[in-house]
Coordinates of C-alpha atoms in Angstrom, one line a residue:
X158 CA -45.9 -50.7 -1.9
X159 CA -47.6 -47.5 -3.0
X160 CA -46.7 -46.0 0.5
X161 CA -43.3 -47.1 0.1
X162 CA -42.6 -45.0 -3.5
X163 CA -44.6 -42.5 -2.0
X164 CA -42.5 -42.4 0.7
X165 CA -39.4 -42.6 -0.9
X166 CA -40.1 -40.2 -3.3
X167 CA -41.0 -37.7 -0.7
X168 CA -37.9 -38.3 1.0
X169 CA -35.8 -37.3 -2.2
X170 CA -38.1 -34.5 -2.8
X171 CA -37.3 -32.8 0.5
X172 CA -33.4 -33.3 -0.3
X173 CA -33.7 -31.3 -3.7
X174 CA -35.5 -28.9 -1.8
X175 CA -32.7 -28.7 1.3
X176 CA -29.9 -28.5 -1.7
X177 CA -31.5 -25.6 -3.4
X178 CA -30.5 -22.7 -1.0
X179 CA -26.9 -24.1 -1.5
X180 CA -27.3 -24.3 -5.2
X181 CA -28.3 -20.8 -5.3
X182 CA -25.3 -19.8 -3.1
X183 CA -22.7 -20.9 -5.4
X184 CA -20.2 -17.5 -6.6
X185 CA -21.3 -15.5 -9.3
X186 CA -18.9 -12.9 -8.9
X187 CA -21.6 -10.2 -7.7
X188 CA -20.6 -9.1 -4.6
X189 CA -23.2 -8.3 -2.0
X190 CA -22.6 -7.9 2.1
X191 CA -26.1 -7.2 2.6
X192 CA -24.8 -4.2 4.5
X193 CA -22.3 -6.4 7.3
X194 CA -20.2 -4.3 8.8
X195 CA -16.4 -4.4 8.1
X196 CA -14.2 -2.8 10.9
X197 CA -11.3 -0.9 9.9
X198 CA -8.3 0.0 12.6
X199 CA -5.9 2.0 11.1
X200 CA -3.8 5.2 11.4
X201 CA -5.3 9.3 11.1
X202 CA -6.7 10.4 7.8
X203 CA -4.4 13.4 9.0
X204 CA -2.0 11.8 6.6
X205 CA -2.8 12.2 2.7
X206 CA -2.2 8.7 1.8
X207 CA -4.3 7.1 4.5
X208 CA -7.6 9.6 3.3
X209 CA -7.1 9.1 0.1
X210 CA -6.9 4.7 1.1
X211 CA -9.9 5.6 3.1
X212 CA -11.9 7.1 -0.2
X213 CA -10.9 3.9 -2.2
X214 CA -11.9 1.6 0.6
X215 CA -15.6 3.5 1.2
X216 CA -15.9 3.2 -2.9
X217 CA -15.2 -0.4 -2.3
X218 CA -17.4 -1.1 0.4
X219 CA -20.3 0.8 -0.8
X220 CA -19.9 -1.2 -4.9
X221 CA -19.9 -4.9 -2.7
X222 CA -22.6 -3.5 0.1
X223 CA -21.1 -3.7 3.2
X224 CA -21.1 -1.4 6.1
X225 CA -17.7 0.6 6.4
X226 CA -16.3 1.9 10.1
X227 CA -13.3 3.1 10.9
X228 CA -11.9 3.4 14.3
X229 CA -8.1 5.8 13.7
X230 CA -5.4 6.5 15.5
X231 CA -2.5 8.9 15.9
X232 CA -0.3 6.7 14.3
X233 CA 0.0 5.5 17.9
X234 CA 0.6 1.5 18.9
X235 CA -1.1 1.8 22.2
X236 CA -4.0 4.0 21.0
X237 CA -5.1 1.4 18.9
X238 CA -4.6 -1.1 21.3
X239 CA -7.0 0.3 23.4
X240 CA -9.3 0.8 20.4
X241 CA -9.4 -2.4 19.6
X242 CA -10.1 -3.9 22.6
X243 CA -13.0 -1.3 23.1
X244 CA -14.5 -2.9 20.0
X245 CA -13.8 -6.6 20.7
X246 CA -15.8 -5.9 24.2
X247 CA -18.9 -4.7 21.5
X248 CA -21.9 -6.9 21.8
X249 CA -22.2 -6.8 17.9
X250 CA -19.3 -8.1 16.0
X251 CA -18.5 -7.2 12.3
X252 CA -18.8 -9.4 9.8
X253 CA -14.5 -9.1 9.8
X254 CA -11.9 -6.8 11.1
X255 CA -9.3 -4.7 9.0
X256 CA -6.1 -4.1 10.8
X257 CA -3.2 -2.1 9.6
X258 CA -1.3 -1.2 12.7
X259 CA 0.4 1.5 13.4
X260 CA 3.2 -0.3 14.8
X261 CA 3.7 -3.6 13.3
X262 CA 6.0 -5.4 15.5
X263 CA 4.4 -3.8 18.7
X264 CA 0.6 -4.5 17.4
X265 CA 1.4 -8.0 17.1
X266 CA -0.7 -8.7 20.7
X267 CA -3.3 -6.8 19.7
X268 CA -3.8 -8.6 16.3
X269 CA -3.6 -11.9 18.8
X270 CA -6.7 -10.6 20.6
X271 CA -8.7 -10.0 17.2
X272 CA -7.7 -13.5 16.3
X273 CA -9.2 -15.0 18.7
X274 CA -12.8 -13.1 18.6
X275 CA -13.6 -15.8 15.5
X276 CA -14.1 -13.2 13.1
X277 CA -11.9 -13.1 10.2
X278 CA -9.3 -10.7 10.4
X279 CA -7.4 -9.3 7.5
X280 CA -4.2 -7.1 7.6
X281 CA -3.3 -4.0 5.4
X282 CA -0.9 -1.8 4.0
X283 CA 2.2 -2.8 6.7
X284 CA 3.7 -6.3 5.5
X285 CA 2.6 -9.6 7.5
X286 CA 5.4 -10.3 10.1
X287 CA 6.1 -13.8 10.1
X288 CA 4.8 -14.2 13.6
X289 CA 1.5 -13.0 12.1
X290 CA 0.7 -15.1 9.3
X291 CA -1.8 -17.2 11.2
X292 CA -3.7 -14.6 12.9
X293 CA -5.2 -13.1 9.9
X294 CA -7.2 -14.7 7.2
X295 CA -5.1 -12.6 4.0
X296 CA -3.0 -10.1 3.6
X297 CA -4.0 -6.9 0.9
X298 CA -2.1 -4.1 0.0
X299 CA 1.5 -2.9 -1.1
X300 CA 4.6 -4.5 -1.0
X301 CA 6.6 -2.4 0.6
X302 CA 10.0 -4.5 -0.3
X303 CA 8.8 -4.3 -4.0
X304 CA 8.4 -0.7 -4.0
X305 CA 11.9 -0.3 -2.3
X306 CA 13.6 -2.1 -5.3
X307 CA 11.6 -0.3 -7.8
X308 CA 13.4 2.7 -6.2
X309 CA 16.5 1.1 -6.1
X310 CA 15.9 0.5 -10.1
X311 CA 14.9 4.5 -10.0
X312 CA 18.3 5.2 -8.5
X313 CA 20.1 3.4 -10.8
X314 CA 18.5 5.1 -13.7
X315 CA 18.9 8.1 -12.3
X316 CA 23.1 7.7 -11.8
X317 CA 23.1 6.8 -15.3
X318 CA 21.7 9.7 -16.2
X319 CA 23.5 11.6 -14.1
X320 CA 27.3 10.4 -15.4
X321 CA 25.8 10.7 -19.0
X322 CA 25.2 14.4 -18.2
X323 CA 28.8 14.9 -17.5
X324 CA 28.4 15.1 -13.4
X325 CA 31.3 13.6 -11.5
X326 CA 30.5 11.2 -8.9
X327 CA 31.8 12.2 -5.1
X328 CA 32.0 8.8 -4.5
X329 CA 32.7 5.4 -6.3
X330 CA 29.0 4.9 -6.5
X331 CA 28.0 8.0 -5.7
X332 CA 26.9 9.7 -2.5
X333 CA 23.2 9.4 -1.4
X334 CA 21.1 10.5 0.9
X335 CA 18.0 8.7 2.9
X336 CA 15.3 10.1 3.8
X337 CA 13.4 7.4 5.5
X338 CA 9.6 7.8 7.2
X339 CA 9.0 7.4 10.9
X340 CA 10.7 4.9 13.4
X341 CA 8.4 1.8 14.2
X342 CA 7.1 2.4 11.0
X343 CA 7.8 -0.8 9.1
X344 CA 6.9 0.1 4.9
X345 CA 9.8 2.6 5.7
X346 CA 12.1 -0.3 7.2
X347 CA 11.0 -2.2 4.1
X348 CA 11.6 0.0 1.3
X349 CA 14.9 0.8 3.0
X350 CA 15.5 -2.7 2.4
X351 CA 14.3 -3.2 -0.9
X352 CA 16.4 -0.4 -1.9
X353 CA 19.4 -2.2 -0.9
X354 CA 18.6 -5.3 -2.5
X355 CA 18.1 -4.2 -6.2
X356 CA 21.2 -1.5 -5.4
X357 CA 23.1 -4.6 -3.9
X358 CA 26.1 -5.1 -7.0
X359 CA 27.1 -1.6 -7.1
X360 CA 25.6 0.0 -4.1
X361 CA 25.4 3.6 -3.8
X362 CA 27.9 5.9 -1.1
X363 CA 25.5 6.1 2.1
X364 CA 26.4 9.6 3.5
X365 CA 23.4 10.3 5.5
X366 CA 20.2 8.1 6.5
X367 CA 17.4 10.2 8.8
X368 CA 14.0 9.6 9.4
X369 CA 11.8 12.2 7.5
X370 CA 8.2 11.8 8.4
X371 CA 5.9 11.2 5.4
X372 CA 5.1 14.8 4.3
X373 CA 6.9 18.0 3.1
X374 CA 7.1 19.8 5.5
X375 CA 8.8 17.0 7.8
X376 CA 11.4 16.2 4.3
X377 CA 12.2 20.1 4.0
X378 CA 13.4 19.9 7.8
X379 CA 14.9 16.7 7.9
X380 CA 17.3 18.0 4.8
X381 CA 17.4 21.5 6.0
X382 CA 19.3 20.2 9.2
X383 CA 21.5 17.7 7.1
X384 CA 23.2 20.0 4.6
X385 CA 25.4 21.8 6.7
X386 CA 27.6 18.6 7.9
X387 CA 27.4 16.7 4.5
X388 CA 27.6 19.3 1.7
X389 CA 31.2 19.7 2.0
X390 CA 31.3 16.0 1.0
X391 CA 29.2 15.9 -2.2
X392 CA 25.6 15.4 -2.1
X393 CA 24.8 13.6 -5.4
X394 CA 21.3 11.6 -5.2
X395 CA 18.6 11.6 -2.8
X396 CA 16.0 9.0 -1.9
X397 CA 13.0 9.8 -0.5
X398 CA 10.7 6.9 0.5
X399 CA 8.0 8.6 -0.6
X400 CA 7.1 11.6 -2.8
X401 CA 6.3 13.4 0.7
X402 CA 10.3 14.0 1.8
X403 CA 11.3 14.1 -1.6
X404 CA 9.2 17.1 -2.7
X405 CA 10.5 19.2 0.9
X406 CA 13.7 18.2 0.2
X407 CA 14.1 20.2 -3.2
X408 CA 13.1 23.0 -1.3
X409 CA 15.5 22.4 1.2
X410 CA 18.5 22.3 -1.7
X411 CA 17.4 25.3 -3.8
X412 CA 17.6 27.5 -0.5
X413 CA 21.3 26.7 -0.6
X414 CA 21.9 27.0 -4.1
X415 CA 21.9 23.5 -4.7
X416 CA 19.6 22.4 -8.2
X417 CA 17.6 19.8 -8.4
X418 CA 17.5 17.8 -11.6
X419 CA 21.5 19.3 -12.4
X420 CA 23.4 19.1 -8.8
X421 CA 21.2 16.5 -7.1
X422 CA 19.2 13.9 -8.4
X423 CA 16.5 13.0 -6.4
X424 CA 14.0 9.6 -6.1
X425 CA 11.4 8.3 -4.4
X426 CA 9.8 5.1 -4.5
X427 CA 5.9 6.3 -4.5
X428 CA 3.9 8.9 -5.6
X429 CA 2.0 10.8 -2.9
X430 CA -0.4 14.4 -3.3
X431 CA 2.0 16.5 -4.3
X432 CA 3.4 15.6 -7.7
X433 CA 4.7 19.2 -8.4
X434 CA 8.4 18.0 -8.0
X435 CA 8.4 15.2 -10.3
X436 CA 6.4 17.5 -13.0
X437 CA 8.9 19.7 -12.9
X438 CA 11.6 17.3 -13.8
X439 CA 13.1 18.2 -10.3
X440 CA 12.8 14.8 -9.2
X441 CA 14.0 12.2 -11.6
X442 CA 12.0 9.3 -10.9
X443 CA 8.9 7.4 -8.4
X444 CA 6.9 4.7 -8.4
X445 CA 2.7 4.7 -8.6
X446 CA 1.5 3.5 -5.5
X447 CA -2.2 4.7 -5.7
X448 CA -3.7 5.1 -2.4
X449 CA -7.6 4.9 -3.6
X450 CA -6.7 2.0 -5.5
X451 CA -5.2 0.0 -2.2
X452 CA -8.1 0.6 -0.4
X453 CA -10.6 -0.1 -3.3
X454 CA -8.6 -3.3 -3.7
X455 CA -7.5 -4.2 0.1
X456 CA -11.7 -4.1 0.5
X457 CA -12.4 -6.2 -3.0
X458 CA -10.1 -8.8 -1.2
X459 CA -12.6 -9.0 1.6
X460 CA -15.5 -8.9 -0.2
X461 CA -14.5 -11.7 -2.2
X462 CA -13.6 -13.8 0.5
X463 CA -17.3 -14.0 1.8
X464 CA -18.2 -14.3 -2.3
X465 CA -16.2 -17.4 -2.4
X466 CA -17.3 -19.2 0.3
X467 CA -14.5 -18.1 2.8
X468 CA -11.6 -19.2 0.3
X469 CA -8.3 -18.3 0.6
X470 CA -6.0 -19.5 -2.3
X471 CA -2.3 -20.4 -1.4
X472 CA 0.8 -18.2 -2.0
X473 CA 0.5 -14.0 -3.6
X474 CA -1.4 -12.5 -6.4
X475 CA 0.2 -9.3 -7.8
X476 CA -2.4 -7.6 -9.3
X477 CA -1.5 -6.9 -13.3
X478 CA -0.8 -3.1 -13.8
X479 CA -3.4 -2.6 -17.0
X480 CA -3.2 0.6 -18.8
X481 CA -6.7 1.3 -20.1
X482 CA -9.0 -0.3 -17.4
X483 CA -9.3 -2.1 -13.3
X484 CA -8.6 -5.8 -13.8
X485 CA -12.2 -8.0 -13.4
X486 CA -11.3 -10.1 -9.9
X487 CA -13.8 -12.5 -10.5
X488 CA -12.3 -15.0 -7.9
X489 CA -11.1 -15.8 -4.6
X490 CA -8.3 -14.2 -2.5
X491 CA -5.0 -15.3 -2.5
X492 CA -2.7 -15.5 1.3
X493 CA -1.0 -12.3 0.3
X494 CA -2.4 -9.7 -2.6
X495 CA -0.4 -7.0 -3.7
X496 CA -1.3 -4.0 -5.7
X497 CA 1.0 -2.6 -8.9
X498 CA 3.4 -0.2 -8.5
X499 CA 4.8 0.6 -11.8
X500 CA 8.1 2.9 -12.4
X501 CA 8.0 6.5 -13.9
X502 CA 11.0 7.6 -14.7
X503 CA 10.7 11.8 -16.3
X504 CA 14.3 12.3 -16.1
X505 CA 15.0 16.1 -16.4
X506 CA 13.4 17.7 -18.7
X507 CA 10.8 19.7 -17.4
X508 CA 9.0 19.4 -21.1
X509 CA 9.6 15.8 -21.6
X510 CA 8.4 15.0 -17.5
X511 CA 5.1 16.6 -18.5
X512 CA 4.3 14.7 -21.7
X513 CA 5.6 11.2 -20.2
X514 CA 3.0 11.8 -17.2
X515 CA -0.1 12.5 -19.7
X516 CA 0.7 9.4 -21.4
X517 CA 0.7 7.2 -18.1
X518 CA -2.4 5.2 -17.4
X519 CA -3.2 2.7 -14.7
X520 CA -6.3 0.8 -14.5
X521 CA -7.6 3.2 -16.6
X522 CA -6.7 6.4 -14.8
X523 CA -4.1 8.8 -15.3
X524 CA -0.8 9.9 -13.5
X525 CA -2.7 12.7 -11.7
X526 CA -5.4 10.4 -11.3
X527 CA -3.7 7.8 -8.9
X528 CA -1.0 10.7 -6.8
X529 CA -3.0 13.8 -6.7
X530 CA -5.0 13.9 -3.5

């Protein structure tokens, strides 16, 4: 009988003993890859905004202690292609893959491929294609729709402002000008889209739609070669789909005497390095799409994925836009999580566009914070 209890009791001592490890597992919230390696496959840090990503992503990595590599391309589909099947034929494989594509619709065979290595794949930055919502464990980034229609509200603001000042319209509507990224490019396609959408019940007079690269330089040119054929028709607002166009395309209308802020209005729908036009009240309005605080974030999601067991919560998060300090994401990922992108509208006062970007704070960080780079 003795044998038997002492049998017995042995037996449910070595089940508390197996149980422990996994009692000891359970989420705390204290994130800790014991230096795994995540793989990031994205486009060149040539580009502001991807550096600047990079920078938050490396923060991120480091704070949850992980291992951080990333593989770039030109901004070229069947460069990363190649890329990735190089690292998919690795011996050692990462504890997940990062993939923002440089061609979304054209990396779609390539994301197949990482699929089906069994590590968990997570996409970035350039919006799941509907095709691709089972290849990829989550989704982290911007909403590039979202962003559009913040623009489209910037627009909108900015043509009330612009009758209110006594300008005449050219058009019913008013006559506007896109200046759009690169083709293939799909946040451009999107925020194109989203522009239309929130512009939708009194749409603006489309006079001229060209893609315009993501920087200056490529906006200054892009315009430069537009004025000539549409000046004689009026050119009253511009939308850049970035800061990047936007800022070369003031440039582009003060060398033909046309002012920002008085002839043209100009928007944009995101921040990006050079924030000289809109603190200069030459561009009316953007959005704050901070590229450290994507890739801090688009890594968290990750990081907390492994945290919490390998949980994925159904449907988006959006994550609040808090003034004074980060949000605490003390729990699992959702399908889709979205960072804030909150409106700025300076109007044209070059005095009053100075003191409304001092005041601004996101997750504790200022204006210059978040889009200087």
């Amino acid at each position: 009988m003795r044998t038997k209890i002492g049998a017995a009791f042995a037996a449910l001592f070595a089940v508390v003993l197996a149980w422990a490890p996994v009692m000891a597992q359970e989420p705390d919230g204290k994130l800790d890859g014991e230096g795994k390696e995540i793989v990031v496959l994205m486009p060149s840090r040539s580009n502001a905004y991807l550096a600047q990503w990079i920078r938050g992503a490396e923060k991120s990595a480091a704070e949850a202690n992980y291992k951080i590599t990333i593989i770039e391309n030109n901004f070229d589909q069947t460069e990363q292609d190649a890329q990735a099947q190089q690292r998919i034929g690795s011996p050692n494989q990462p504890a997940a893959y990062v993939w923002w594509p440089a061609d979304n619709q054209a990396g779609l065979a390539t994301l197949r491929r990482l699929s089906r290595t069994g590590v968990p794949v997570f996409q970035v930055n350039q919006a799941l294609r509907p095709e691709a919502k089972d290849l990829v464990v989550a989704y982290a980034g911007v909403d590039d729709f979202f962003n559009g229609q913040v623009a489209g509200k910037n627009a909108i603001a900015a043509r009330d402002a612009y009758v209110a000042a006594g300008n005449k319209l050219a058009s019913d509507g008013g006559n506007l000008v896109i200046l759009k990224f690169i083709p293939g490019y799909s946040a451009g396609d999107d925020r194109e889209a989203g522009f239309a959408d929130a512009t939708k019940d009194k749409p603006f007079n489309v006079i001229a739609s060209e893609y315009a690269g993501f920087d200056n330089a490529s906006g200054y040119k892009a315009m430069s070669q537009l004025i000539p054929s549409i000046r004689g028709k009026g050119i009253n607002f511009v939308y850049g789909a970035s800061d990047g166009p936007v800022t070369g395309a003031v440039q582009a209308l003060e060398e033909v005497g046309l002012v920002p802020g008085k002839d043209v209005y100009l928007i944009s729908a995101t921040c990006i390095a050079d924030i000289s036009a809109i603190q200069s009240a030459k561009e009316f309005a953007t959005g704050v799409q901070a590229a450290g605080l994507e890739g801090w974030f688009s890594l968290n999601v990750v990081a907390r994925y492994f945290e919490y067991g390998k949980q994925v919560k159904d449907g988006q998060y959006i994550a609040p836009d808090t003034a004074d300090a980060r949000p605490e994401f003390n729990f699992a990922p959702s399908k889709i999580n979205i960072i804030p992108n909150p409106q700025v509208v300076v109007g044209t006062d070059k005095a009053k566009a100075g003191e409304i970007l001092s005041k601004f704070k996101l997750w504790g960080e200022t204006f210059s914070d978040h889009c200087v780079y």
